[in-house]
Coordinates of C-alpha atoms in Angstrom, one line a residue:
X1 CA 3.1 -42.0 -18.3
X2 CA 4.3 -42.6 -21.9
X3 CA 5.6 -39.5 -23.7
X4 CA 8.0 -38.4 -26.5
X5 CA 9.0 -35.0 -25.1
X6 CA 12.2 -34.1 -23.3
X7 CA 11.8 -33.8 -19.5
X8 CA 12.9 -30.2 -19.6
X9 CA 10.1 -29.4 -22.0
X10 CA 7.5 -31.1 -19.8
X11 CA 8.8 -29.3 -16.8
X12 CA 8.5 -25.9 -18.5
X13 CA 5.0 -26.7 -19.6
X14 CA 3.9 -27.9 -16.2
X15 CA 5.8 -25.2 -14.2
X16 CA 7.6 -27.9 -12.2
X17 CA 11.2 -28.9 -11.6
X18 CA 12.8 -31.5 -13.9
X19 CA 13.5 -33.7 -10.8
X20 CA 9.8 -33.7 -9.9
X21 CA 8.8 -34.5 -13.5
X22 CA 11.4 -37.3 -13.6
X23 CA 10.0 -38.9 -10.3
X24 CA 6.5 -38.8 -11.6
X25 CA 7.2 -40.2 -15.1
X26 CA 9.2 -43.1 -13.5
X27 CA 6.4 -43.8 -10.9
X28 CA 8.7 -43.0 -7.9
X29 CA 7.4 -42.1 -4.5
X30 CA 6.6 -38.7 -3.0
X31 CA 4.7 -37.3 -6.0
X32 CA 1.2 -36.0 -5.2
X33 CA -1.9 -36.8 -7.2
X34 CA -2.2 -33.1 -8.0
X35 CA 1.3 -33.0 -9.4
X36 CA 0.7 -36.1 -11.5
X37 CA -2.4 -34.4 -13.0
X38 CA -0.4 -31.3 -13.8
X39 CA 2.1 -33.4 -15.7
X40 CA -0.6 -35.3 -17.5
X41 CA -2.2 -32.0 -18.5
X42 CA 1.2 -30.7 -19.6
X43 CA 1.7 -33.7 -21.9
X44 CA -1.7 -33.2 -23.4
X45 CA -1.0 -29.5 -24.0
X46 CA 2.4 -30.3 -25.7
X47 CA 0.7 -32.8 -28.0
X48 CA -2.0 -30.2 -28.9
X49 CA 0.7 -27.6 -29.6
X50 CA 2.9 -29.8 -31.7
X51 CA 1.7 -28.5 -35.0
X52 CA 2.3 -25.0 -34.0
X53 CA 5.8 -25.7 -32.6
X54 CA 6.8 -26.7 -36.2
X55 CA 6.5 -23.0 -37.0
X56 CA 9.5 -20.7 -36.9
X57 CA 9.7 -17.9 -34.4
X58 CA 10.3 -17.1 -30.8
X59 CA 8.6 -19.3 -28.3
X60 CA 6.9 -17.7 -25.3
X61 CA 5.3 -19.5 -22.3
X62 CA 2.1 -17.7 -21.2
X63 CA -0.3 -18.7 -18.5
X64 CA -4.1 -18.9 -18.6
X65 CA -5.8 -18.7 -15.2
X66 CA -9.5 -19.1 -15.2
X67 CA -12.3 -19.7 -12.7
X68 CA -15.2 -21.2 -14.7
X69 CA -17.2 -24.4 -15.1
X70 CA -15.5 -27.2 -17.0
X71 CA -17.9 -26.9 -20.0
X72 CA -16.6 -23.3 -20.5
X73 CA -12.9 -24.1 -19.9
X74 CA -13.1 -26.9 -22.5
X75 CA -14.4 -24.4 -24.9
X76 CA -11.5 -22.0 -24.1
X77 CA -8.9 -24.8 -24.8
X78 CA -10.6 -25.6 -28.1
X79 CA -10.8 -22.0 -29.3
X80 CA -7.3 -21.2 -28.1
X81 CA -6.0 -24.2 -30.2
X82 CA -7.9 -22.7 -33.2
X83 CA -6.5 -19.1 -32.6
X84 CA -2.9 -19.6 -31.8
X85 CA -1.7 -20.9 -35.2
X86 CA -3.0 -17.7 -36.7
X87 CA -0.7 -15.5 -34.6
X88 CA 2.9 -14.6 -35.3
X89 CA 5.8 -14.1 -35.4
X90 CA 6.2 -15.8 -32.0
X91 CA 4.9 -19.2 -31.0
X92 CA 2.8 -18.9 -27.8
X93 CA 2.7 -21.9 -25.5
X94 CA -0.2 -21.7 -23.0
X95 CA 0.0 -23.3 -19.5
X96 CA -3.5 -23.7 -18.0
X97 CA -4.7 -23.3 -14.4
X98 CA -8.4 -23.6 -14.7
X99 CA -10.9 -24.7 -12.0
X100 CA -14.7 -24.8 -11.6
X101 CA -14.3 -22.9 -8.3
X102 CA -11.1 -21.1 -7.3
X103 CA -11.2 -19.5 -3.9
X104 CA -9.0 -16.5 -3.1
X105 CA -6.3 -18.5 -1.4
X106 CA -5.9 -21.0 -4.3
X107 CA -5.9 -18.1 -6.8
X108 CA -3.1 -16.3 -4.9
X109 CA -1.1 -19.5 -4.6
X110 CA -1.3 -20.0 -8.4
X111 CA -0.3 -16.4 -9.1
X112 CA 2.6 -16.6 -6.6
X113 CA 3.8 -19.8 -8.4
X114 CA 3.7 -17.9 -11.7
X115 CA 5.6 -15.0 -10.3
X116 CA 8.3 -17.3 -8.9
X117 CA 8.8 -19.4 -12.0
X118 CA 8.3 -16.6 -14.5
X119 CA 6.0 -16.1 -17.5
X120 CA 5.8 -13.9 -20.6
X121 CA 2.2 -13.0 -19.8
X122 CA -1.0 -14.1 -18.1
X123 CA -4.6 -14.2 -19.2
X124 CA -7.0 -14.2 -16.3
X125 CA -10.7 -14.7 -15.7
X126 CA -10.9 -14.2 -11.9
X127 CA -12.9 -12.5 -9.2
X128 CA -12.1 -8.9 -8.6
X129 CA -10.8 -8.7 -5.0
X130 CA -8.2 -6.5 -3.3
X131 CA -5.7 -9.3 -2.7
X132 CA -6.1 -10.7 -6.2
X133 CA -5.7 -7.2 -7.7
X134 CA -2.5 -6.7 -5.6
X135 CA -1.1 -10.1 -6.8
X136 CA -1.8 -9.2 -10.5
X137 CA -0.2 -5.8 -10.0
X138 CA 2.8 -7.6 -8.5
X139 CA 3.1 -9.7 -11.7
X140 CA 3.1 -6.5 -13.8
X141 CA 5.8 -5.0 -11.6
X142 CA 7.9 -8.1 -12.4
X143 CA 7.5 -7.5 -16.1
X144 CA 4.8 -10.1 -16.5
X145 CA 1.8 -8.5 -18.4
X146 CA -1.7 -9.4 -17.3
X147 CA -4.7 -9.3 -19.7
X148 CA -8.2 -9.8 -18.2
X149 CA -10.5 -11.9 -20.5
X150 CA -14.3 -12.1 -20.5
X151 CA -14.7 -10.3 -17.1
X152 CA -12.6 -7.3 -16.2
X153 CA -10.2 -6.7 -13.3
X154 CA -10.0 -3.2 -11.9
X155 CA -7.1 -1.2 -13.3
X156 CA -4.2 -0.8 -12.8
X157 CA -3.9 -4.5 -12.0
X158 CA -4.0 -5.5 -15.6
X159 CA -2.5 -4.3 -18.9
X160 CA -5.8 -4.6 -20.9
X161 CA -9.2 -6.1 -21.1
X162 CA -10.3 -8.4 -24.0
X163 CA -13.9 -9.4 -23.7
X164 CA -17.6 -8.5 -24.1
X165 CA -19.3 -5.2 -23.5
X166 CA -21.0 -6.6 -20.5
X167 CA -23.1 -3.6 -19.7
X168 CA -24.5 -3.4 -23.2
X169 CA -25.3 -7.1 -23.1
X170 CA -27.4 -6.5 -20.0
X171 CA -29.1 -3.6 -21.7
X172 CA -29.8 -5.9 -24.7
X173 CA -31.4 -8.5 -22.4
X174 CA -33.6 -5.8 -20.9
X175 CA -34.7 -4.6 -24.3
X176 CA -35.5 -8.2 -25.4
X177 CA -37.6 -8.9 -22.2
X178 CA -39.4 -5.5 -22.6
X179 CA -40.4 -6.3 -26.2
X180 CA -41.1 -10.0 -25.9
X181 CA -42.8 -10.4 -22.6
X182 CA -46.4 -9.2 -22.6
X183 CA -48.5 -8.4 -19.6
X184 CA -47.3 -8.3 -16.0
X185 CA -45.4 -10.7 -13.8
X186 CA -41.9 -11.2 -12.4
X187 CA -38.5 -11.6 -14.1
X188 CA -35.9 -13.8 -12.3
X189 CA -32.4 -12.5 -12.5
X190 CA -30.0 -15.3 -11.6
X191 CA -26.3 -14.6 -10.8
X192 CA -23.6 -17.1 -9.9
X193 CA -20.7 -15.0 -8.8
X194 CA -21.2 -11.3 -8.0
X195 CA -17.5 -10.7 -7.5
X196 CA -16.9 -11.1 -11.2
X197 CA -17.1 -7.5 -12.5
X198 CA -18.7 -8.7 -15.8
X199 CA -21.6 -10.3 -14.1
X200 CA -22.2 -7.3 -12.0
X201 CA -22.1 -5.0 -15.0
X202 CA -24.7 -7.1 -16.8
X203 CA -26.9 -7.1 -13.7
X204 CA -26.9 -3.4 -13.1
X205 CA -27.6 -2.6 -16.8
X206 CA -30.4 -5.1 -17.0
X207 CA -32.2 -3.9 -13.8
X208 CA -31.8 -0.2 -14.9
X209 CA -33.0 -0.9 -18.4
X210 CA -36.0 -3.0 -17.5
X211 CA -37.1 -0.4 -14.9
X212 CA -36.9 2.2 -17.6
X213 CA -38.6 0.3 -20.3
X214 CA -41.2 -1.8 -18.4
X215 CA -41.6 -0.5 -14.9
X216 CA -44.7 -2.7 -14.3
X217 CA -42.5 -5.8 -14.4
X218 CA -41.0 -6.7 -11.1
X219 CA -37.5 -8.3 -10.8
X220 CA -36.5 -10.9 -8.3
X221 CA -32.9 -12.0 -7.8
X222 CA -31.3 -15.3 -7.0
X223 CA -27.6 -15.0 -6.2
X224 CA -25.2 -18.0 -5.8
X225 CA -21.9 -17.9 -4.1
X226 CA -20.0 -20.3 -6.5
X227 CA -20.0 -21.3 -10.1
X228 CA -20.9 -24.9 -9.5
X229 CA -24.7 -24.6 -9.7
X230 CA -25.6 -26.2 -6.3
X231 CA -25.9 -22.9 -4.4
X232 CA -27.6 -21.1 -7.3
X233 CA -30.1 -24.0 -7.4
X234 CA -30.9 -23.5 -3.7
X235 CA -31.2 -19.7 -4.2
X236 CA -33.6 -20.1 -7.2
X237 CA -35.7 -22.6 -5.2
X238 CA -36.1 -20.1 -2.3
X239 CA -37.1 -17.3 -4.8
X240 CA -39.5 -19.5 -6.6
X241 CA -41.3 -20.4 -3.4
X242 CA -41.7 -16.7 -2.5
X243 CA -42.6 -15.5 -6.1
X244 CA -44.5 -18.2 -8.1
X245 CA -45.4 -15.6 -10.8
X246 CA -42.0 -15.8 -12.5
X247 CA -42.5 -15.4 -16.3
X248 CA -39.0 -14.7 -17.6
X249 CA -35.4 -15.5 -16.6
X250 CA -32.3 -13.5 -17.3
X251 CA -29.4 -15.9 -16.4
X252 CA -26.3 -13.7 -16.0
X253 CA -23.7 -16.3 -15.1
X254 CA -24.7 -19.7 -16.3
X255 CA -25.7 -22.9 -14.4
X256 CA -28.9 -23.0 -16.5
X257 CA -29.7 -26.7 -15.9
X258 CA -29.7 -26.0 -12.2
X259 CA -31.9 -22.9 -12.6
X260 CA -34.4 -24.8 -14.8
X261 CA -34.5 -27.8 -12.4
X262 CA -35.3 -25.5 -9.5
X263 CA -38.0 -23.7 -11.4
X264 CA -39.5 -27.0 -12.6
X265 CA -39.7 -28.3 -9.0
X266 CA -41.7 -25.1 -8.2
X267 CA -44.1 -25.7 -11.1
X268 CA -42.7 -22.8 -13.1
X269 CA -42.0 -22.9 -16.9
X270 CA -41.0 -19.4 -17.9
X271 CA -42.3 -17.8 -21.1
X272 CA -38.9 -16.4 -21.9
X273 CA -35.4 -17.5 -20.9
X274 CA -32.3 -15.5 -21.9
X275 CA -28.8 -16.8 -21.1
X276 CA -25.1 -16.1 -22.0
X277 CA -22.5 -17.9 -24.1
X278 CA -22.9 -20.9 -26.4
X279 CA -21.2 -23.6 -24.4
X280 CA -22.1 -27.3 -24.7
X281 CA -24.9 -27.0 -22.1
X282 CA -26.5 -23.9 -23.5
X283 CA -26.3 -25.3 -27.1
X284 CA -28.3 -28.4 -26.0
X285 CA -30.8 -26.3 -24.0
X286 CA -31.3 -23.9 -26.9
X287 CA -31.7 -26.7 -29.4
X288 CA -34.3 -28.4 -27.2
X289 CA -36.2 -25.1 -26.6
X290 CA -35.5 -25.0 -22.9
X291 CA -34.0 -21.6 -23.3
X292 CA -35.0 -19.1 -26.0
X293 CA -32.0 -16.7 -26.5
X294 CA -28.3 -16.9 -25.9
X295 CA -26.3 -13.7 -25.9
X296 CA -23.0 -14.9 -27.3
X297 CA -19.8 -13.0 -27.9
X298 CA -17.0 -13.9 -30.2
X299 CA -14.6 -15.8 -27.9
X300 CA -12.1 -16.4 -30.7
X301 CA -11.7 -12.6 -31.3
X302 CA -11.5 -11.9 -27.6
X303 CA -8.7 -14.5 -27.2
X304 CA -6.9 -13.3 -30.3
X305 CA -7.0 -9.7 -29.0
X306 CA -5.7 -10.9 -25.6
X307 CA -2.7 -12.8 -27.1
X308 CA -1.9 -9.9 -29.4
X309 CA -1.8 -7.6 -26.3
X310 CA 0.9 -9.9 -24.9
X311 CA 2.9 -9.9 -28.2
X312 CA 2.6 -6.1 -28.4
X313 CA 3.9 -5.8 -24.9
X314 CA 7.0 -7.7 -25.9
X315 CA 7.3 -5.6 -29.1
X316 CA 6.8 -8.6 -31.3
X317 CA 3.9 -6.9 -33.1
X318 CA 3.0 -3.2 -33.5
X319 CA 1.2 -1.6 -30.5
X320 CA -2.5 -2.3 -30.6
X321 CA -5.0 0.5 -31.0
X322 CA -7.6 1.0 -28.3
X323 CA -9.9 -2.1 -28.8
X324 CA -13.6 -1.8 -28.2
X325 CA -15.1 -4.7 -26.2
X326 CA -16.9 -7.3 -28.3
X327 CA -20.7 -7.1 -28.9
X328 CA -23.2 -9.8 -28.1
X329 CA -24.7 -11.9 -30.9
X330 CA -28.4 -12.8 -30.4
X331 CA -28.7 -16.6 -31.0
X332 CA -32.0 -18.5 -31.1
X333 CA -32.8 -22.1 -32.1
X334 CA -33.3 -20.7 -35.6
X335 CA -29.8 -19.4 -36.1
X336 CA -27.8 -21.9 -34.0
X337 CA -24.2 -22.2 -35.5
X338 CA -23.0 -25.7 -36.6
X339 CA -22.0 -27.9 -33.7
X340 CA -18.7 -29.0 -35.4
X341 CA -17.3 -25.4 -35.3
X342 CA -15.5 -24.3 -32.1
X343 CA -17.9 -22.0 -30.2
X344 CA -16.9 -18.4 -30.8
X345 CA -14.5 -19.3 -33.6

């Protein structure tokens, strides 16, 4: 690997020892493919951060640990690069651990590694489980603040939450379906990962809201066990066979190509399709009228708030007031933002 950064800097960015980085850079033996990928990612992150590192101020390594599809994590990287230069007085240097699917054992291993090597803060989008909450609380006990982003983690495992008002987003989706869908029929509610608190908050609010506003509409649910799309595709296929009168879809957690493919195989083209977040996939589907509405929140503001929480914890900025969760924006093909602007920025 060619590079222009000191080995110590690369090691800090990758969270590895200098000896391991030296072996990898010089193509020596006993370096795993995963380690080589971590070093390659660290070099890419250092290059992306170079303009910010020219700024004066204290430099803090922070970790970003996210379970989400690659299309979403690419958006996170782009928006983070847009947000970080606007913060001060410190220079924040993010180290990313992001996977499409991150099971509990892998998540705990990453959090343990962060605890052992140290960090000035961690942003997480993770499943809410007892062992993960315990590991995050353990980071806090070591003086490593944790901020949950986009989907919450039950307190007291985290310092703060920076993300959307998920329950109100579910309410909004229910109101839109109630007003826009005429007659009777079924509404499909698709959910990729119930152990994300944000998805579950959207689901409960939508079901309660639609039952209140349009009790004559029935709801059928398809629940996947991962964020990859394959299992949600199977779940939607089974539901479509049992309920061919699906007229609308509320997609809580993404995987919309998979959902649409499964419905199309069942001969179903819904009259109304509501999804979340303007990632690359949803932008294309919205522009091509495969989906009708995207409930999108300002990811840049959420990330900015999350990083400011970390800076406030270290007393580098004044304490933050109680921040309200961000509200959903209703996007349609008619008001789609320009593609050359980072989503949420």
